[in-house]
Tab-separated table of C-alpha atoms in Angstrom:
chain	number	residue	atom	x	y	z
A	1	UNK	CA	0.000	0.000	0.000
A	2	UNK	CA	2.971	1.920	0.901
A	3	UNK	CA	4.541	1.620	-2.458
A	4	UNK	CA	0.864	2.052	-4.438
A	5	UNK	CA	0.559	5.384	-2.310
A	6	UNK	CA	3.812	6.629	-3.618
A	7	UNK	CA	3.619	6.130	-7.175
A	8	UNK	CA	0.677	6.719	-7.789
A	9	UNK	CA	-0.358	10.641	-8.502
A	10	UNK	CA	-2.319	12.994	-6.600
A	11	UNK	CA	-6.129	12.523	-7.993
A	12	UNK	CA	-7.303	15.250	-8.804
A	13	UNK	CA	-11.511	15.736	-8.819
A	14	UNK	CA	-12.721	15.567	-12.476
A	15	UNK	CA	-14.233	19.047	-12.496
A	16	UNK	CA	-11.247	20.819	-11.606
A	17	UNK	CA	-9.427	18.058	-14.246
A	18	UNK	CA	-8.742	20.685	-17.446
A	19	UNK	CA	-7.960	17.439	-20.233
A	20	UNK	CA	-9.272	14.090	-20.732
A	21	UNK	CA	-12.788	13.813	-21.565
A	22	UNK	CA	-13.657	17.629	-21.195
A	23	UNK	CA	-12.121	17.891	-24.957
A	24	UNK	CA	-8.471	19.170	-23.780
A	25	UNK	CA	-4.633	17.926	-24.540
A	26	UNK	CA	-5.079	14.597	-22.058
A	27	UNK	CA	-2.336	14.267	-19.494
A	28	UNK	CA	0.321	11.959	-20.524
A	29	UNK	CA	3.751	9.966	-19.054
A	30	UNK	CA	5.561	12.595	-16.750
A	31	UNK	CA	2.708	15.360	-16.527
A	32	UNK	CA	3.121	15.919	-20.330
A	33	UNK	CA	-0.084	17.684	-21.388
A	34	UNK	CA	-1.709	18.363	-17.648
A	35	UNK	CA	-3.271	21.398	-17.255
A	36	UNK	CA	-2.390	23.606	-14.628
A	37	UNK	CA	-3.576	21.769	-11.874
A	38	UNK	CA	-2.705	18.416	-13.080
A	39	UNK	CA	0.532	19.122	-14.201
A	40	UNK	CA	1.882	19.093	-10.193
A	41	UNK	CA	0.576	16.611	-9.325
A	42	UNK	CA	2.246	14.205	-12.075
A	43	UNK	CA	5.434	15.850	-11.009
A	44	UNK	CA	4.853	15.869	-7.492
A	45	UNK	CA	4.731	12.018	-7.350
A	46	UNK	CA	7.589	11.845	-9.964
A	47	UNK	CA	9.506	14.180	-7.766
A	48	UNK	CA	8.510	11.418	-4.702
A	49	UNK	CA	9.927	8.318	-7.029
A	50	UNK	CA	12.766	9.930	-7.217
A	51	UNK	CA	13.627	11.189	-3.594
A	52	UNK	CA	12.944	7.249	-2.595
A	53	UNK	CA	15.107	5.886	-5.117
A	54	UNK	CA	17.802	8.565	-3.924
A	55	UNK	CA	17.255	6.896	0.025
A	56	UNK	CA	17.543	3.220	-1.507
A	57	UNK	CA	20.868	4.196	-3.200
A	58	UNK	CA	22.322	5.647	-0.357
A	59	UNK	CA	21.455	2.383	1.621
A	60	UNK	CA	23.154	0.239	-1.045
A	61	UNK	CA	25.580	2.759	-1.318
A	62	UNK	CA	26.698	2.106	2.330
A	63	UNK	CA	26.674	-1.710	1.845
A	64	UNK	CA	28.785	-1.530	-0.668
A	65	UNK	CA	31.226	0.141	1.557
A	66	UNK	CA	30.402	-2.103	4.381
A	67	UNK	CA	31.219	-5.370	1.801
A	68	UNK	CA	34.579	-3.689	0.386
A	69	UNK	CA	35.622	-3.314	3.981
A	70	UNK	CA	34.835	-6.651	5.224
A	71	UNK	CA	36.356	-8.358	1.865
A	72	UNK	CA	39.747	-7.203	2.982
A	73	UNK	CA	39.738	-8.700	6.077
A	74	UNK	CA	42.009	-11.692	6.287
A	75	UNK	CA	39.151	-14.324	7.730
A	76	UNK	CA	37.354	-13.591	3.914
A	77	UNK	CA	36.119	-17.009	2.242
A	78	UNK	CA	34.543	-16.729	-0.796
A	79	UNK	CA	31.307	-18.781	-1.196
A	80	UNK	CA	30.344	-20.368	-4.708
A	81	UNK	CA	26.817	-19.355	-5.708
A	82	UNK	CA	24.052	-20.638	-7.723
A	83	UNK	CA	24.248	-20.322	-11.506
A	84	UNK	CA	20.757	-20.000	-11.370
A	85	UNK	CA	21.532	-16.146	-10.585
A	86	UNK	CA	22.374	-16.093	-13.670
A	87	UNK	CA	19.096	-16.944	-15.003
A	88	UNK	CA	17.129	-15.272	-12.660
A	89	UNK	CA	19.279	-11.788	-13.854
A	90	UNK	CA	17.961	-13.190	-17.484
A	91	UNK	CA	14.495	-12.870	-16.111
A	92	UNK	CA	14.287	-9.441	-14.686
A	93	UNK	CA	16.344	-7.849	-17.715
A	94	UNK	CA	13.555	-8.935	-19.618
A	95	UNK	CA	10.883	-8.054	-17.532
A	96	UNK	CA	12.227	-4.195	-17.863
A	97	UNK	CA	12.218	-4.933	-21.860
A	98	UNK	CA	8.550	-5.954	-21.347
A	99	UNK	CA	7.536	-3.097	-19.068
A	100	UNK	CA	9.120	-0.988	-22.081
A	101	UNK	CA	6.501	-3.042	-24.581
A	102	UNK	CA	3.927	-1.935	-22.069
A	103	UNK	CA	4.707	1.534	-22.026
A	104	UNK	CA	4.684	1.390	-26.117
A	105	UNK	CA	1.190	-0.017	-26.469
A	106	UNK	CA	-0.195	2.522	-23.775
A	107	UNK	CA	1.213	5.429	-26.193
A	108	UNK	CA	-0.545	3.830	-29.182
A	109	UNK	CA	-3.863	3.614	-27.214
A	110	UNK	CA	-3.443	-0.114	-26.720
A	111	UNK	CA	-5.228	-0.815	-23.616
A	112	UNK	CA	-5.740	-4.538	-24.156
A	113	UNK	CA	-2.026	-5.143	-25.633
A	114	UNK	CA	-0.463	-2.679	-22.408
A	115	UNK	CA	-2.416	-4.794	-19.615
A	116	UNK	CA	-1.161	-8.361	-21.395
A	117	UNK	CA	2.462	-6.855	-21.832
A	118	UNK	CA	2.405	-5.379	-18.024
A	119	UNK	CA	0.837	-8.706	-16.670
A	120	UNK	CA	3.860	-10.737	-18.450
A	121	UNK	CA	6.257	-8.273	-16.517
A	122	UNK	CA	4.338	-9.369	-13.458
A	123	UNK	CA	4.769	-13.102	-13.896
A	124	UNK	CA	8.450	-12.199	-14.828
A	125	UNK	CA	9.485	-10.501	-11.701
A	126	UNK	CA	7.838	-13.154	-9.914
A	127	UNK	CA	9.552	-15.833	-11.461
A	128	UNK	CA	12.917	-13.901	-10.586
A	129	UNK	CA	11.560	-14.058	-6.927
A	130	UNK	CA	10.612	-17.384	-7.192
A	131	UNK	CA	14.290	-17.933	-8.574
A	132	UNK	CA	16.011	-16.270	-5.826
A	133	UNK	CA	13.971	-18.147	-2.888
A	134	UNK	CA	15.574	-21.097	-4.813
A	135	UNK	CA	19.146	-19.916	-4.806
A	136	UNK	CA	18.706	-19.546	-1.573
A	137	UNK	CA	17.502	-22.916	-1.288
A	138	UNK	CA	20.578	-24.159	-2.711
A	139	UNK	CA	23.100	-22.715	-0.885
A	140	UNK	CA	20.896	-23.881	2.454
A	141	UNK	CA	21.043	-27.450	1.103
A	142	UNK	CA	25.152	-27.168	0.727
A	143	UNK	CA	25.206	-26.265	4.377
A	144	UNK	CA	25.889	-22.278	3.456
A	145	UNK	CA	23.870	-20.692	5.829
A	146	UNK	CA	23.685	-16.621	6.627
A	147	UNK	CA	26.548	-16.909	9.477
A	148	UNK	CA	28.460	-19.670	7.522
A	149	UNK	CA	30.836	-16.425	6.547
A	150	UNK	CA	31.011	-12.636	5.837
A	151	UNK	CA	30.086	-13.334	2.154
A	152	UNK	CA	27.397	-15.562	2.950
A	153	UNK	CA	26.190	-13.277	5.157
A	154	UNK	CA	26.006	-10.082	2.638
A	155	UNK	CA	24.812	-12.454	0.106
A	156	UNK	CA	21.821	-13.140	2.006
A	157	UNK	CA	21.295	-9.549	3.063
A	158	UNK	CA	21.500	-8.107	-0.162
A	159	UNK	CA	19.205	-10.513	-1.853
A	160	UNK	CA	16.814	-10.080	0.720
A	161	UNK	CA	17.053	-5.880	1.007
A	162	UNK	CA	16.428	-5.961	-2.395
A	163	UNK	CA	13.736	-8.662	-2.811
A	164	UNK	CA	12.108	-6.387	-0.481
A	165	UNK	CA	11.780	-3.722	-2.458
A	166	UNK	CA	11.019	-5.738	-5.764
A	167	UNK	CA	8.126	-6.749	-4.126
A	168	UNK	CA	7.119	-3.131	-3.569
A	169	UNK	CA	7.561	-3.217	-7.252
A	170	UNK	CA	5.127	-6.208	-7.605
A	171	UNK	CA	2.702	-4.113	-5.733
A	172	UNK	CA	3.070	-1.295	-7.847
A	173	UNK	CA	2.521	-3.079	-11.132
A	174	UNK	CA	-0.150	-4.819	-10.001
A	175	UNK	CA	-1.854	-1.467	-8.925
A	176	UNK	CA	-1.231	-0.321	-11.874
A	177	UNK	CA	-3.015	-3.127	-13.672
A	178	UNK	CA	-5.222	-2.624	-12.245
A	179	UNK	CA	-6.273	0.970	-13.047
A	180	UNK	CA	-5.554	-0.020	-16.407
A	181	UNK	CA	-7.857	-2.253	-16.121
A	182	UNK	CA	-10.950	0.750	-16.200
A	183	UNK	CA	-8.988	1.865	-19.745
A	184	UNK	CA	-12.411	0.852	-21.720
A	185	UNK	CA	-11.656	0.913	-25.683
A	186	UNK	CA	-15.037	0.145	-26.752
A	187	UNK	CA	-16.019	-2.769	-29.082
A	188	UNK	CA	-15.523	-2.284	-32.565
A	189	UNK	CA	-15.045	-4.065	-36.277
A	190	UNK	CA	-11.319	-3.417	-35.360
A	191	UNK	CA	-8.716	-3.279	-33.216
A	192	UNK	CA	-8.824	0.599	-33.691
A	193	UNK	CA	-11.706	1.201	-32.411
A	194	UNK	CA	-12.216	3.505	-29.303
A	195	UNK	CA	-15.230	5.044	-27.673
A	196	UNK	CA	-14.470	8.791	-27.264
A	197	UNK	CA	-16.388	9.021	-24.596
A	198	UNK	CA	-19.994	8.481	-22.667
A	199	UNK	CA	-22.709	8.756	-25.455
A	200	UNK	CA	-20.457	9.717	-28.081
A	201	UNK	CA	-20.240	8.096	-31.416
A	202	UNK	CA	-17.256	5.679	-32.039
A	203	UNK	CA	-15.224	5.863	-34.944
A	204	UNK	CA	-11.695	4.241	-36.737
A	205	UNK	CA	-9.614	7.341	-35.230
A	206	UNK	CA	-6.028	7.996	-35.854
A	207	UNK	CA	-3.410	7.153	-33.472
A	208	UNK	CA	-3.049	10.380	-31.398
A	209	UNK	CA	-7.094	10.679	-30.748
A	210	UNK	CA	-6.888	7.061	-30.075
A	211	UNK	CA	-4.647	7.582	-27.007
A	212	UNK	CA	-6.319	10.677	-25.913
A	213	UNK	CA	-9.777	8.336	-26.162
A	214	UNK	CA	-7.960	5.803	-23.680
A	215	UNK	CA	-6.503	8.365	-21.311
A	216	UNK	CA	-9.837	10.112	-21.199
A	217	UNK	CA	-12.093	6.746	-20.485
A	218	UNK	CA	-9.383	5.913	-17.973
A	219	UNK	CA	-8.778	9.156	-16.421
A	220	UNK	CA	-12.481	9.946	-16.133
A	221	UNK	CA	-12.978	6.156	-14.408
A	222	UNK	CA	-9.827	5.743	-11.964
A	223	UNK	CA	-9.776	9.708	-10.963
A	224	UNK	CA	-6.053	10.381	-12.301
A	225	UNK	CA	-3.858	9.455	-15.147
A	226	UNK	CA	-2.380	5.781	-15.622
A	227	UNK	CA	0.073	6.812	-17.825
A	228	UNK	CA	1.681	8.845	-15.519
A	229	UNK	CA	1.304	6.196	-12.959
A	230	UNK	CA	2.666	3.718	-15.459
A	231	UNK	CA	5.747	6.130	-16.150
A	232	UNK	CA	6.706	6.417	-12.268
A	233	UNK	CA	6.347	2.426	-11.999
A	234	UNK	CA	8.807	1.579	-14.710
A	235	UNK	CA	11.362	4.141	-13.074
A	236	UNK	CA	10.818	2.382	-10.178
A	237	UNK	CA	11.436	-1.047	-12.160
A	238	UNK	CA	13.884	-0.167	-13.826
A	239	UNK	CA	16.179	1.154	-11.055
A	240	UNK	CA	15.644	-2.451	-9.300
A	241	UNK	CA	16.346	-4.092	-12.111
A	242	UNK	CA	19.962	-2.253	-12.478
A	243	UNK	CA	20.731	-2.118	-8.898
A	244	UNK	CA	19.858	-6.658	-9.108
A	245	UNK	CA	22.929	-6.374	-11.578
A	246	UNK	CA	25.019	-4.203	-9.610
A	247	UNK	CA	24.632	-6.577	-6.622
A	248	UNK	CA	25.001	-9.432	-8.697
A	249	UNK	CA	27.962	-8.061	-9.774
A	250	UNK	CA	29.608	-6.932	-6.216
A	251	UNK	CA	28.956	-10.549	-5.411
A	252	UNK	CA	30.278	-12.555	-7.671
A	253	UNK	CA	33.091	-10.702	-8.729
């Protein structure tokens, strides 16, 4: 809840909401095309991303010192780890290209194709989870345990820190999911076919009126704009998925 809080923006009440279905430039990914009002909010919870990301650096920032320290102490043995890291790294790199496919549809006014593309980036950070729970599992079953040794033990606090916060992550895509879930392009003769908007006509429109269709069905339903929630979500990916390979790399080098 913590983490749906945070990205998501500030709703703002649909009669003080200048675009979307009123007729005006719809809000789009970073505040682009908010009105006056809107337009802080999108960059308020931006800004918010941001200033978290900045505090889970630091943190990792101060392991990282922590681990160089320790690794120079005489009593260092180096523990072999799963390959399966490998794999599971394999997973969440392609879980950020997915999220990326997600963010492409939702800019074409592809409701149905960005909910499929952000559920598959769902069931790919979980099976990097899933994979890590079973790395540990490994290294439990070779009788490597957290105080078997200083790497053990920063392997298993690293993993874990950061686990946490994918599943933060989890939380986040699935909230957003789930507003994109009210996105309603209405049923047509094609796959182009959007309602633009309660008892209007629908009509083959081209791809910018599309999008502002979408953003205006969801925007008027959820109370705020997906895409922007969708934009602050795969920053938030994103950064997990490079600071996973930073670890990774820390660790195994």
């Amino acid at each position: 809840m913590v983490a749906q809080r945070m990205l998501a923006p500030v709703e703002i009440p649909a009669e003080r909401r200048p675009g979307g279905r009123n007729g005006s430039p719809p809000p789009g990914e970073g505040g682009g095309g908010w009105g006056q009002e809107g337009a802080p909010s999108a960059a308020t919870a931006r800004l918010g991303v941001w200033v978290f990301l900045a505090a889970v650096s630091m943190l990792f920032i101060a392991f990282t010192v922590s681990y160089a320290a320790r690794r120079a102490a005489p009593d260092w043995t180096p523990v072999a780890l799963p390959p399966l890291l490998w794999a599971n790294s394999g997973l969440l790199l392609a879980s950020s290209v997915v999220l990326e496919g997600a963010r492409r549809h939702w800019r074409c006014g592809d409701a149905g194709g960005t909910r499929a593309w952000l559920g598959l980036t769902v069931l790919l950070g979980a099976a990097f989870l899933l994979g890590q729970v079973a790395a540990w599992r490994e290294l439990v079953a070779e009788g490597v345990f957290l105080a078997s040794g200083p790497h053990s033990a920063f392997f298993y606090l690293l993993t874990a820190v950061h686990g946490v916060h994918l599943l933060g992550g989890l939380g986040g895509l699935g909230y957003a999911l789930r507003r994109l879930a009210r996105a309603r392009p209405a049923e047509g003769t094609t796959g182009l076919m959007f309602a633009a908007g309660p008892g209007k006509a629908t009509g083959t429109l081209d791809a910018t009126r599309i999008r502002e269709a979408t953003v205006g069905e969801a925007t008027g339903a959820a109370g705020a704009d997906p895409g922007a929630l969708l934009g602050n979500v795969a920053v938030y990916w994103h950064f997990l998925t490079a600071l996973w390979l930073y670890v990774f790399f820390i660790l195994w080098s």
